[in-house]
N, CA, C and O atoms as a DFTB+ gen file, in Angstrom:
488 C
 N C O
     1  1       0.609      18.016      24.190
     2  2       1.296      18.083      22.912
     3  2       0.741      16.968      22.294
     4  3       0.236      16.085      22.986
     5  1       0.774      16.881      20.880
     6  2       0.317      15.773      20.051
     7  2       1.372      15.002      19.403
     8  3       1.939      15.491      18.426
     9  1       1.626      14.105      19.744
    10  2       2.965      13.116      19.287
    11  2       2.508      11.846      18.540
    12  3       1.552      11.182      18.942
    13  1       3.128      11.567      17.579
    14  2       2.814      10.183      17.232
    15  2       4.383       9.571      16.816
    16  3       5.359      10.243      16.482
    17  1       4.302       8.300      16.930
    18  2       5.579       7.723      16.798
    19  2       5.367       6.427      15.764
    20  3       4.822       5.454      16.285
    21  1       5.589       6.355      14.921
    22  2       5.911       5.220      13.870
    23  2       6.984       4.419      14.081
    24  3       8.072       4.927      14.354
    25  1       6.809       2.944      13.975
    26  2       7.872       1.797      13.827
    27  2       7.303       0.612      12.919
    28  3       6.183       0.296      12.518
    29  1       8.682       0.070      12.772
    30  2       8.144      -1.394      12.385
    31  2       8.801      -1.245      10.891
    32  3       8.899      -2.337      10.332
    33  1       9.204      -0.291      10.235
    34  2       9.749      -0.272       9.140
    35  2      11.227      -1.099       8.889
    36  3      11.891      -1.322       9.901
    37  1      11.674      -1.484       7.784
    38  2      12.648      -2.181       7.466
    39  2      12.807      -2.333       6.180
    40  3      12.089      -1.857       5.302
    41  1      14.037      -3.199       6.008
    42  2      14.227      -3.903       4.451
    43  2      13.700      -5.080       4.428
    44  3      13.837      -5.833       5.392
    45  1      13.017      -5.432       3.342
    46  2      12.428      -6.475       2.911
    47  2      12.373      -7.034       1.354
    48  3      12.188      -6.208       0.460
    49  1      12.511      -8.233       1.076
    50  2      12.446      -8.855      -0.287
    51  2      11.030      -8.506      -0.709
    52  3      10.167      -8.455       0.167
    53  1      10.708      -8.257      -2.008
    54  2       9.436      -8.293      -2.794
    55  2       8.825      -9.576      -2.455
    56  3       9.389     -10.665      -2.563
    57  1       7.566      -9.364      -2.015
    58  2       6.625     -10.696      -1.646
    59  2       6.715     -10.695       0.087
    60  3       5.973     -11.382       0.789
    61  1       7.497     -10.023       0.473
    62  2       7.606     -10.012       1.897
    63  2       6.406      -9.390       2.564
    64  3       5.337      -9.116       2.020
    65  1       6.741      -9.207       3.821
    66  2       5.548      -8.520       4.815
    67  2       6.329      -7.800       5.919
    68  3       7.441      -8.130       6.334
    69  1       5.476      -6.622       6.393
    70  2       6.101      -5.832       7.407
    71  2       4.715      -5.525       8.286
    72  3       3.604      -5.631       7.768
    73  1       4.899      -5.156       9.589
    74  2       3.570      -4.548      10.241
    75  2       4.211      -3.579      10.779
    76  3       5.200      -3.751      11.491
    77  1       3.626      -2.256      10.443
    78  2       3.864      -0.988      10.955
    79  2       3.244      -0.481      12.133
    80  3       2.025      -0.569      11.989
    81  1       3.640       0.155      13.556
    82  2       2.755       0.334      14.429
    83  2       2.979       1.914      14.386
    84  3       3.892       2.498      13.801
    85  1       1.882       2.511      15.179
    86  2       2.016       3.807      15.417
    87  2       1.451       4.558      16.730
    88  3       0.264       4.880      16.753
    89  1       2.158       4.790      17.641
    90  2       1.710       4.801      18.977
    91  2       1.646       6.548      19.068
    92  3       2.508       7.355      18.719
    93  1       0.343       6.784      19.649
    94  2       0.164       8.116      19.878
    95  2       0.050       8.595      21.203
    96  3      -0.244       7.904      22.179
    97  1       0.312       9.893      21.198
    98  2      -0.026      10.395      22.770
    99  2      -0.518      11.898      22.270
   100  3      -0.322      12.399      21.163
   101  1      -1.295      12.540      23.536
   102  2      -1.773      13.908      23.452
   103  2      -3.070      13.881      22.833
   104  3      -3.978      14.651      23.146
   105  1      -3.163      12.827      21.793
   106  2      -4.693      12.909      21.689
   107  2      -5.123      11.215      21.765
   108  3      -4.353      10.351      22.186
   109  1      -6.524      10.955      21.262
   110  2      -6.802       9.619      21.712
   111  2      -7.286       9.489      19.946
   112  3      -7.953      10.350      19.373
   113  1      -6.746       8.153      19.268
   114  2      -7.152       7.792      18.047
   115  2      -8.537       7.224      17.625
   116  3      -8.871       6.955      16.472
   117  1      -9.351       7.076      18.846
   118  2     -10.698       7.008      18.680
   119  2     -11.476       7.886      18.214
   120  3     -12.397       7.750      17.409
   121  1     -10.992       9.043      18.872
   122  2     -11.724      10.342      18.160
   123  2     -11.620      11.205      17.023
   124  3     -12.171      12.287      16.821
   125  1     -10.616      10.382      16.129
   126  2     -10.326      10.972      14.762
   127  2     -10.392       9.532      13.974
   128  3     -10.387       8.418      14.499
   129  1     -10.453       9.837      12.628
   130  2      -9.972       8.891      11.672
   131  2      -8.550       8.572      11.833
   132  3      -7.827       9.301      12.512
   133  1      -8.157       7.634      11.308
   134  2      -6.880       7.387      11.303
   135  2      -6.063       6.979       9.740
   136  3      -6.535       6.203       8.909
   137  1      -5.179       7.475       9.652
   138  2      -4.531       7.833       8.604
   139  2      -3.362       7.139       8.230
   140  3      -2.549       7.198       9.153
   141  1      -2.844       6.364       7.043
   142  2      -1.562       5.802       6.903
   143  2      -1.385       6.682       5.620
   144  3      -2.327       6.952       4.875
   145  1      -0.018       7.134       5.413
   146  2       0.511       8.004       4.584
   147  2       1.908       7.581       4.029
   148  3       2.543       6.828       4.767
   149  1       2.470       7.932       2.885
   150  2       3.605       7.463       2.734
   151  2       4.266       8.425       1.523
   152  3       3.531       8.783       0.603
   153  1       5.488       8.776       1.552
   154  2       6.341       9.439       0.736
   155  2       7.571       8.690       0.214
   156  3       8.312       8.008       0.922
   157  1       7.708       8.893      -1.122
   158  2       8.899       8.245      -1.842
   159  2       9.636       9.438      -2.184
   160  3       9.105      10.513      -2.463
   161  1      11.133       9.169      -2.147
   162  2      11.698      10.272      -2.827
   163  2      11.476      11.092      -3.850
   164  3      11.455      10.479      -4.917
   165  1      11.260      12.521      -3.968
   166  2      11.104      13.065      -5.101
   167  2       9.222      13.178      -5.462
   168  3       8.762      13.726      -6.464
   169  1       8.492      12.591      -4.492
   170  2       7.166      12.510      -4.657
   171  2       6.281      13.210      -3.669
   172  3       6.731      13.503      -2.561
   173  1       5.188      13.462      -3.971
   174  2       4.152      14.017      -2.993
   175  2       3.982      13.047      -1.987
   176  3       4.159      11.877      -2.326
   177  1       3.595      13.354      -0.515
   178  2       3.209      12.358       0.128
   179  2       1.600      11.940      -0.266
   180  3       0.745      12.789      -0.522
   181  1       1.361      10.514      -0.265
   182  2       0.114      10.234      -0.690
   183  2      -0.671       9.272       0.538
   184  3      -0.028       8.518       1.269
   185  1      -1.796       9.401       0.601
   186  2      -2.725       8.477       1.283
   187  2      -2.816       7.052       0.741
   188  3      -3.079       6.737      -0.419
   189  1      -2.515       6.115       1.926
   190  2      -2.389       4.853       1.676
   191  2      -3.656       4.218       2.059
   192  3      -4.405       3.644       1.269
   193  1      -3.880       4.378       3.528
   194  2      -5.150       3.998       4.251
   195  2      -5.726       4.562       4.921
   196  3      -5.053       5.420       5.491
   197  1      -7.126       4.527       5.298
   198  2      -7.829       4.958       6.549
   199  2      -8.990       4.729       7.123
   200  3      -9.983       4.411       6.470
   201  1      -8.985       4.848       8.237
   202  2      -9.929       4.052       8.972
   203  2     -10.960       4.676       9.805
   204  3     -10.672       5.000      10.957
   205  1     -12.107       4.870       9.347
   206  2     -13.118       6.110       9.813
   207  2     -13.550       5.738      11.420
   208  3     -13.730       4.610      11.881
   209  1     -13.652       6.949      12.072
   210  2     -13.968       6.997      13.615
   211  2     -15.165       6.520      14.012
   212  3     -15.485       5.887      15.019
   213  1     -16.052       7.078      12.683
   214  2     -17.445       7.312      13.066
   215  2     -18.043       5.755      12.759
   216  3     -18.823       5.324      13.609
   217  1     -17.786       5.032      11.802
   218  2     -17.954       3.661      11.862
   219  2     -17.227       2.557      11.517
   220  3     -17.750       1.475      11.250
   221  1     -16.105       2.758      11.507
   222  2     -15.009       1.753      11.309
   223  2     -14.524       1.826       9.975
   224  3     -13.402       1.339       9.838
   225  1     -15.064       2.307       8.928
   226  2     -15.253       1.591       7.794
   227  2     -13.598       2.045       7.506
   228  3     -13.089       3.043       8.015
   229  1     -12.871       1.078       6.568
   230  2     -11.851       1.360       5.835
   231  2     -11.795       1.438       4.612
   232  3     -12.620       0.927       3.853
   233  1     -10.613       2.221       4.207
   234  2     -10.184       2.870       2.875
   235  2      -8.903       2.499       2.502
   236  3      -8.041       2.483       3.381
   237  1      -8.569       2.151       1.191
   238  2      -7.087       1.755       0.563
   239  2      -7.082       2.493      -0.558
   240  3      -8.101       2.604      -1.240
   241  1      -5.899       3.100      -0.884
   242  2      -5.507       3.277      -2.164
   243  2      -5.493       2.252      -3.154
   244  3      -4.935       1.200      -2.843
   245  1      -5.984       2.354      -4.249
   246  2      -6.072       1.011      -5.333
   247  2      -4.693       0.431      -5.370
   248  3      -4.640      -0.783      -5.565
   249  1      -3.438       1.157      -5.200
   250  2      -2.290       0.270      -5.044
   251  2      -1.814      -0.713      -4.201
   252  3      -0.875      -1.491      -4.373
   253  1      -2.607      -0.581      -3.224
   254  2      -2.072      -1.512      -2.013
   255  2      -3.573      -2.242      -1.700
   256  3      -3.571      -3.173      -0.895
   257  1      -4.587      -1.917      -2.197
   258  2      -6.138      -2.773      -1.849
   259  2      -5.639      -4.257      -1.914
   260  3      -4.646      -4.599      -2.556
   261  1      -6.279      -4.942      -1.322
   262  2      -5.769      -6.315      -1.099
   263  2      -4.297      -6.648      -0.540
   264  3      -3.857      -7.741      -0.895
   265  1      -3.659      -6.038       0.100
   266  2      -2.146      -6.260       0.335
   267  2      -2.004      -5.775       1.644
   268  3      -1.336      -6.443       2.434
   269  1      -2.603      -4.558       2.062
   270  2      -2.278      -3.873       3.245
   271  2      -3.814      -3.909       4.021
   272  3      -4.914      -3.794       3.479
   273  1      -3.566      -4.071       5.196
   274  2      -4.826      -3.800       6.320
   275  2      -4.146      -3.051       7.337
   276  3      -2.989      -3.094       7.756
   277  1      -5.323      -2.231       7.682
   278  2      -5.223      -0.871       8.719
   279  2      -6.247      -1.724       9.881
   280  3      -7.210      -2.438       9.598
   281  1      -5.645      -1.365      11.424
   282  2      -6.273      -1.686      12.211
   283  2      -6.027      -0.529      13.236
   284  3      -5.680       0.636      13.037
   285  1      -6.344      -1.277      14.527
   286  2      -6.245      -0.105      15.643
   287  2      -6.395      -0.791      17.064
   288  3      -7.430      -1.456      17.099
   289  1      -5.791      -0.825      18.055
   290  2      -6.105      -1.100      19.286
   291  2      -6.188      -0.047      20.133
   292  3      -5.171       0.478      20.585
   293  1      -7.438       0.377      20.441
   294  2      -8.188       1.353      21.259
   295  2      -7.129       1.438      22.566
   296  3      -6.512       2.450      22.898
   297  1      -7.073       0.114      23.228
   298  2      -6.935       0.351      24.499
   299  2      -5.045       0.746      24.520
   300  3      -4.513       1.084      25.578
   301  1      -4.586       0.679      23.773
   302  2      -3.229       1.145      23.711
   303  2      -3.000       2.215      22.681
   304  3      -1.903       2.443      22.171
   305  1      -4.242       2.926      22.381
   306  2      -4.203       3.884      21.544
   307  2      -2.912       3.680      20.174
   308  3      -2.169       4.608      19.854
   309  1      -2.886       2.788      19.747
   310  2      -2.093       2.329      18.864
   311  2      -2.750       1.628      17.607
   312  3      -3.483       0.638      17.633
   313  1      -2.235       2.522      16.237
   314  2      -2.707       1.594      14.736
   315  2      -1.693       1.194      14.414
   316  3      -0.600       1.507      14.885
   317  1      -1.967       0.288      13.385
   318  2      -1.115      -0.617      12.813
   319  2      -1.353      -0.732      11.275
   320  3      -2.474      -0.462      10.843
   321  1      -0.265      -1.156      10.347
   322  2      -0.764      -1.463       8.830
   323  2      -0.016      -2.401       8.713
   324  3       1.174      -2.145       8.898
   325  1      -0.414      -3.910       8.350
   326  2      -0.052      -4.969       8.224
   327  2       0.080      -4.480       6.698
   328  3      -0.790      -3.767       6.198
   329  1       1.120      -4.866       6.046
   330  2       1.578      -4.794       4.708
   331  2       1.897      -6.418       4.185
   332  3       2.647      -7.162       4.818
   333  1       1.300      -6.761       3.116
   334  2       1.772      -8.012       2.662
   335  2       2.054      -8.045       1.295
   336  3       1.600      -7.150       0.582
   337  1       2.707      -8.905       0.842
   338  2       2.877      -9.048      -0.960
   339  2       3.670      -7.722      -1.066
   340  3       3.164      -6.790      -1.693
   341  1       4.800      -7.597      -0.527
   342  2       5.400      -6.247      -0.991
   343  2       5.783      -5.988      -2.029
   344  3       6.175      -6.976      -2.649
   345  1       5.896      -4.577      -2.807
   346  2       6.522      -4.514      -3.804
   347  2       7.695      -3.308      -3.980
   348  3       7.482      -2.233      -3.421
   349  1       8.846      -3.481      -4.706
   350  2       9.633      -2.314      -4.685
   351  2       8.772      -1.003      -4.458
   352  3       8.996      -0.212      -3.541
   353  1       7.655      -0.846      -5.497
   354  2       7.116       0.421      -5.443
   355  2       6.599       0.966      -4.353
   356  3       6.366       2.166      -4.207
   357  1       6.349      -0.153      -3.330
   358  2       6.145       0.486      -1.575
   359  2       6.951       0.928      -0.982
   360  3       6.815       1.228       0.204
   361  1       8.178       1.112      -1.755
   362  2       9.292       1.757      -0.751
   363  2       9.034       3.191      -0.605
   364  3       8.915       3.902      -1.603
   365  1       8.945       3.640       0.548
   366  2       8.826       5.118       0.872
   367  2       8.910       5.082       2.515
   368  3       8.955       4.094       3.247
   369  1       8.915       6.279       2.810
   370  2       8.629       6.547       4.641
   371  2       7.143       6.535       4.624
   372  3       6.449       7.167       3.827
   373  1       6.749       5.818       5.501
   374  2       5.377       5.693       6.010
   375  2       5.241       6.556       7.285
   376  3       6.024       6.460       8.230
   377  1       4.156       7.432       7.244
   378  2       3.736       8.060       8.600
   379  2       2.242       7.832       8.702
   380  3       1.467       7.550       7.788
   381  1       1.954       8.031      10.143
   382  2       0.490       7.652      10.231
   383  2      -0.054       9.245      11.287
   384  3       0.751       9.928      11.920
   385  1      -1.096       9.428      11.240
   386  2      -1.839      10.677      11.822
   387  2      -3.077      10.674      12.294
   388  3      -3.660       9.942      11.493
   389  1      -3.766      10.982      12.992
   390  2      -5.182      11.198      13.406
   391  2      -5.233      12.531      12.328
   392  3      -4.418      13.413      12.057
   393  1      -6.772      12.177      11.806
   394  2      -7.109      13.385      10.901
   395  2      -8.726      13.392      11.019
   396  3      -9.502      12.484      11.318
   397  1      -8.919      14.555      10.724
   398  2     -10.501      14.910      11.046
   399  2     -11.459      13.948      10.506
   400  3     -12.275      13.333      11.193
   401  1     -11.274      13.814       8.821
   402  2     -11.807      12.760       8.500
   403  2     -11.275      12.264       7.329
   404  3     -10.528      13.038       6.729
   405  1     -11.532      10.785       6.673
   406  2     -10.527      10.429       5.683
   407  2     -10.757      11.002       4.641
   408  3     -11.825      11.531       4.332
   409  1      -9.529      10.935       3.848
   410  2      -9.333      12.137       2.657
   411  2      -8.636      13.271       2.980
   412  3      -8.073      13.917       2.096
   413  1      -8.593      13.646       4.307
   414  2      -7.941      14.822       4.808
   415  2      -6.563      14.584       4.856
   416  3      -6.204      13.574       5.461
   417  1      -5.528      15.463       4.230
   418  2      -4.157      15.365       4.467
   419  2      -3.405      15.767       5.846
   420  3      -2.282      15.352       6.132
   421  1      -4.227      16.689       6.715
   422  2      -4.066      17.425       7.966
   423  2      -4.078      16.826       9.058
   424  3      -5.138      16.502       9.595
   425  1      -2.862      16.568       9.591
   426  2      -2.583      16.004      10.861
   427  2      -3.166      16.633      12.264
   428  3      -2.999      17.778      12.685
   429  1      -3.828      15.655      12.809
   430  2      -4.019      16.722      14.363
   431  2      -2.745      17.117      15.034
   432  3      -1.810      16.399      15.389
   433  1      -2.915      18.501      15.142
   434  2      -1.648      18.835      15.884
   435  2      -0.934      19.856      14.762
   436  3      -0.054      20.700      14.934
   437  1      -1.546      19.515      13.723
   438  2      -0.698      20.307      12.342
   439  2       0.899      19.763      12.068
   440  3       1.754      20.297      11.362
   441  1       0.982      18.717      12.744
   442  2       2.974      18.495      12.251
   443  2       2.855      16.485      12.041
   444  3       1.843      15.879      12.394
   445  1       3.629      16.039      11.653
   446  2       3.959      14.803      11.190
   447  2       5.118      14.409      12.033
   448  3       6.031      15.127      12.441
   449  1       4.878      12.901      12.255
   450  2       5.700      12.225      13.043
   451  2       6.870      11.806      12.118
   452  3       6.745      12.039      10.916
   453  1       8.303      11.045      12.697
   454  2       9.404      10.893      11.979
   455  2       9.342      10.177      10.955
   456  3      10.075      10.338       9.980
   457  1       8.235       9.076      11.079
   458  2       7.929       8.378      10.049
   459  2       8.465       7.158      10.060
   460  3       9.191       7.104      11.053
   461  1       8.490       6.002       9.388
   462  2       9.372       4.405       9.444
   463  2       9.649       4.572       7.986
   464  3       8.819       5.166       7.298
   465  1      10.712       4.113       7.471
   466  2      11.272       3.781       6.518
   467  2      10.785       2.384       5.977
   468  3      10.702       1.517       6.847
   469  1      10.510       2.079       4.927
   470  2      10.001       0.785       4.387
   471  2      10.753       0.749       2.899
   472  3      10.574       1.654       2.083
   473  1      11.437      -0.163       2.691
   474  2      12.607      -0.485       1.526
   475  2      12.529      -1.702       1.097
   476  3      13.087      -2.571       1.767
   477  1      11.852      -2.056      -0.067
   478  2      11.499      -3.527      -0.449
   479  2      12.326      -3.510      -1.644
   480  3      12.352      -2.505      -2.355
   481  1      13.124      -4.732      -1.967
   482  2      14.193      -4.886      -2.577
   483  2      13.630      -6.058      -3.832
   484  3      13.121      -7.114      -3.456
   485  1      13.731      -5.855      -4.811
   486  2      13.682      -6.645      -6.218
   487  2      14.267      -7.727      -6.336
   488  3      14.233      -8.333      -7.407
């Protein structure tokens, strides 16, 4: 059974940092692209960052470029999202997923994890 558990969210002041983690079971992150997504209240889920399994290329939404960094530890089957210089508009619930290819919004196994809440105060 495919399962992901996101953690590391919290309340932080604008300009602060957080490091999100995502542990997977039932599949291996190394076999898929890895995506971080977020969803703010009343808004659609959006892609934040992705790491390609083919060549390790990384991609970022324009809104987070230069501030967020995606990485992975294959030995632990865990992925991370380092978030620096956080802004109030980064407030959202963050989700990770193995996906077939960067740009896809369909998670491996067909379901999302519980996510982790990030709240940035001004």
